Amino acid sequence: MAELIYALCALTALACAVLLLLPARRTRSRMLVWSGLCFAGFALTNGLIVADDLRGTPNALWTPRLLLALGSVIVLLYGLIVEER
């Protein structure tokens, strides 16, 4: 059941990434690009959680998952700081 919830979270984050990146292409808005990349990273993070649960080895991918989530937040934070100027 937990795998289903995390898979739905991954699909939701992926949908958010697509919905942010498509208008970013049309409008050339860099803030939409940073946000879309952040949500794409969140989708990958949730995908790693699902893979970890399905493999049956809990927390085997804990470090890469946290580094990917940290990288996603750093991308968004960088976009917020740089685009504010």
PDB file of C-alpha atoms in Angstrom:
ATOM      1  CA  MET A   1       0.000   0.000   0.000  1.00  0.00           C
ATOM      2  CA  ALA A   2       2.860   2.363   0.768  1.00  0.00           C
ATOM      3  CA  GLU A   3       4.317   1.777  -2.700  1.00  0.00           C
ATOM      4  CA  LEU A   4       1.043   2.918  -4.243  1.00  0.00           C
ATOM      5  CA  ILE A   5       1.012   6.128  -2.220  1.00  0.00           C
ATOM      6  CA  TYR A   6       4.623   6.933  -3.115  1.00  0.00           C
ATOM      7  CA  ALA A   7       3.976   6.084  -6.774  1.00  0.00           C
ATOM      8  CA  LEU A   8       1.028   8.489  -6.786  1.00  0.00           C
ATOM      9  CA  CYS A   9       3.243  11.135  -5.177  1.00  0.00           C
ATOM     10  CA  ALA A  10       5.859  10.554  -7.882  1.00  0.00           C
ATOM     11  CA  LEU A  11       3.237  10.881 -10.616  1.00  0.00           C
ATOM     12  CA  THR A  12       1.877  14.057  -9.030  1.00  0.00           C
ATOM     13  CA  ALA A  13       5.344  15.599  -8.828  1.00  0.00           C
ATOM     14  CA  LEU A  14       5.990  14.564 -12.428  1.00  0.00           C
ATOM     15  CA  ALA A  15       2.723  16.169 -13.519  1.00  0.00           C
ATOM     16  CA  CYS A  16       3.696  19.362 -11.694  1.00  0.00           C
ATOM     17  CA  ALA A  17       7.086  19.339 -13.419  1.00  0.00           C
ATOM     18  CA  VAL A  18       5.485  18.930 -16.837  1.00  0.00           C
ATOM     19  CA  LEU A  19       2.889  21.610 -16.119  1.00  0.00           C
ATOM     20  CA  LEU A  20       5.674  24.005 -15.114  1.00  0.00           C
ATOM     21  CA  LEU A  21       8.143  23.185 -17.879  1.00  0.00           C
ATOM     22  CA  LEU A  22       5.705  23.387 -20.790  1.00  0.00           C
ATOM     23  CA  PRO A  23       4.752  27.043 -20.182  1.00  0.00           C
ATOM     24  CA  ALA A  24       8.400  27.790 -19.430  1.00  0.00           C
ATOM     25  CA  ARG A  25       9.209  26.850 -23.012  1.00  0.00           C
ATOM     26  CA  ARG A  26       6.537  29.139 -24.388  1.00  0.00           C
ATOM     27  CA  THR A  27       7.052  32.154 -22.133  1.00  0.00           C
ATOM     28  CA  ARG A  28      10.823  31.835 -21.570  1.00  0.00           C
ATOM     29  CA  SER A  29      10.242  32.274 -17.839  1.00  0.00           C
ATOM     30  CA  ARG A  30      13.342  31.140 -15.995  1.00  0.00           C
ATOM     31  CA  MET A  31      11.507  30.860 -12.680  1.00  0.00           C
ATOM     32  CA  LEU A  32       9.198  28.255 -14.207  1.00  0.00           C
ATOM     33  CA  VAL A  33      12.263  26.337 -15.376  1.00  0.00           C
ATOM     34  CA  TRP A  34      13.800  26.262 -11.899  1.00  0.00           C
ATOM     35  CA  SER A  35      10.500  25.201 -10.346  1.00  0.00           C
ATOM     36  CA  GLY A  36       9.966  22.527 -12.976  1.00  0.00           C
ATOM     37  CA  LEU A  37      13.440  21.120 -12.420  1.00  0.00           C
ATOM     38  CA  CYS A  38      12.823  21.053  -8.689  1.00  0.00           C
ATOM     39  CA  PHE A  39       9.608  19.079  -9.120  1.00  0.00           C
ATOM     40  CA  ALA A  40      11.316  16.723 -11.577  1.00  0.00           C
ATOM     41  CA  GLY A  41      13.867  16.008  -8.851  1.00  0.00           C
ATOM     42  CA  PHE A  42      11.068  15.406  -6.365  1.00  0.00           C
ATOM     43  CA  ALA A  43       9.488  12.948  -8.805  1.00  0.00           C
ATOM     44  CA  LEU A  44      12.790  11.078  -9.061  1.00  0.00           C
ATOM     45  CA  THR A  45      13.114  11.094  -5.283  1.00  0.00           C
ATOM     46  CA  ASN A  46       9.690   9.526  -4.891  1.00  0.00           C
ATOM     47  CA  GLY A  47      10.580   7.050  -7.625  1.00  0.00           C
ATOM     48  CA  LEU A  48      13.609   6.009  -5.611  1.00  0.00           C
ATOM     49  CA  ILE A  49      11.377   5.469  -2.580  1.00  0.00           C
ATOM     50  CA  VAL A  50       9.140   3.175  -4.636  1.00  0.00           C
ATOM     51  CA  ALA A  51      12.162   1.300  -5.994  1.00  0.00           C
ATOM     52  CA  ASP A  52      13.538   0.951  -2.481  1.00  0.00           C
ATOM     53  CA  ASP A  53      10.258  -0.470  -1.178  1.00  0.00           C
ATOM     54  CA  LEU A  54       9.800  -2.850  -4.106  1.00  0.00           C
ATOM     55  CA  ARG A  55      13.317  -4.251  -3.757  1.00  0.00           C
ATOM     56  CA  GLY A  56      12.559  -5.236  -0.190  1.00  0.00           C
ATOM     57  CA  THR A  57      15.695  -3.635   1.165  1.00  0.00           C
ATOM     58  CA  PRO A  58      14.483  -0.686   3.222  1.00  0.00           C
ATOM     59  CA  ASN A  59      16.721   2.373   3.168  1.00  0.00           C
ATOM     60  CA  ALA A  60      19.222   0.904   0.690  1.00  0.00           C
ATOM     61  CA  LEU A  61      18.837   4.010  -1.471  1.00  0.00           C
ATOM     62  CA  TRP A  62      18.536   6.386   1.463  1.00  0.00           C
ATOM     63  CA  THR A  63      21.662   8.443   0.749  1.00  0.00           C
ATOM     64  CA  PRO A  64      21.113   8.962  -3.003  1.00  0.00           C
ATOM     65  CA  ARG A  65      17.469   9.781  -2.335  1.00  0.00           C
ATOM     66  CA  LEU A  66      18.320  12.453   0.221  1.00  0.00           C
ATOM     67  CA  LEU A  67      21.069  13.901  -1.977  1.00  0.00           C
ATOM     68  CA  LEU A  68      18.635  14.117  -4.886  1.00  0.00           C
ATOM     69  CA  ALA A  69      16.031  15.839  -2.707  1.00  0.00           C
ATOM     70  CA  LEU A  70      18.683  18.243  -1.410  1.00  0.00           C
ATOM     71  CA  GLY A  71      19.815  18.967  -4.951  1.00  0.00           C
ATOM     72  CA  SER A  72      16.221  19.678  -5.982  1.00  0.00           C
ATOM     73  CA  VAL A  73      15.743  22.157  -3.175  1.00  0.00           C
ATOM     74  CA  ILE A  74      19.091  23.787  -3.953  1.00  0.00           C
ATOM     75  CA  VAL A  75      18.034  24.202  -7.602  1.00  0.00           C
ATOM     76  CA  LEU A  76      14.848  25.960  -6.536  1.00  0.00           C
ATOM     77  CA  LEU A  77      16.667  28.086  -3.977  1.00  0.00           C
ATOM     78  CA  TYR A  78      19.254  29.081  -6.582  1.00  0.00           C
ATOM     79  CA  GLY A  79      16.469  30.059  -8.953  1.00  0.00           C
ATOM     80  CA  LEU A  80      14.757  32.114  -6.278  1.00  0.00           C
ATOM     81  CA  ILE A  81      17.954  33.946  -5.393  1.00  0.00           C
ATOM     82  CA  VAL A  82      19.231  34.519  -8.936  1.00  0.00           C
ATOM     83  CA  GLU A  83      15.885  35.458 -10.470  1.00  0.00           C
ATOM     84  CA  GLU A  84      15.140  37.909  -7.659  1.00  0.00           C
ATOM     85  CA  ARG A  85      17.865  40.228  -8.925  1.00  0.00           C
TER      86      ARG A  85
END
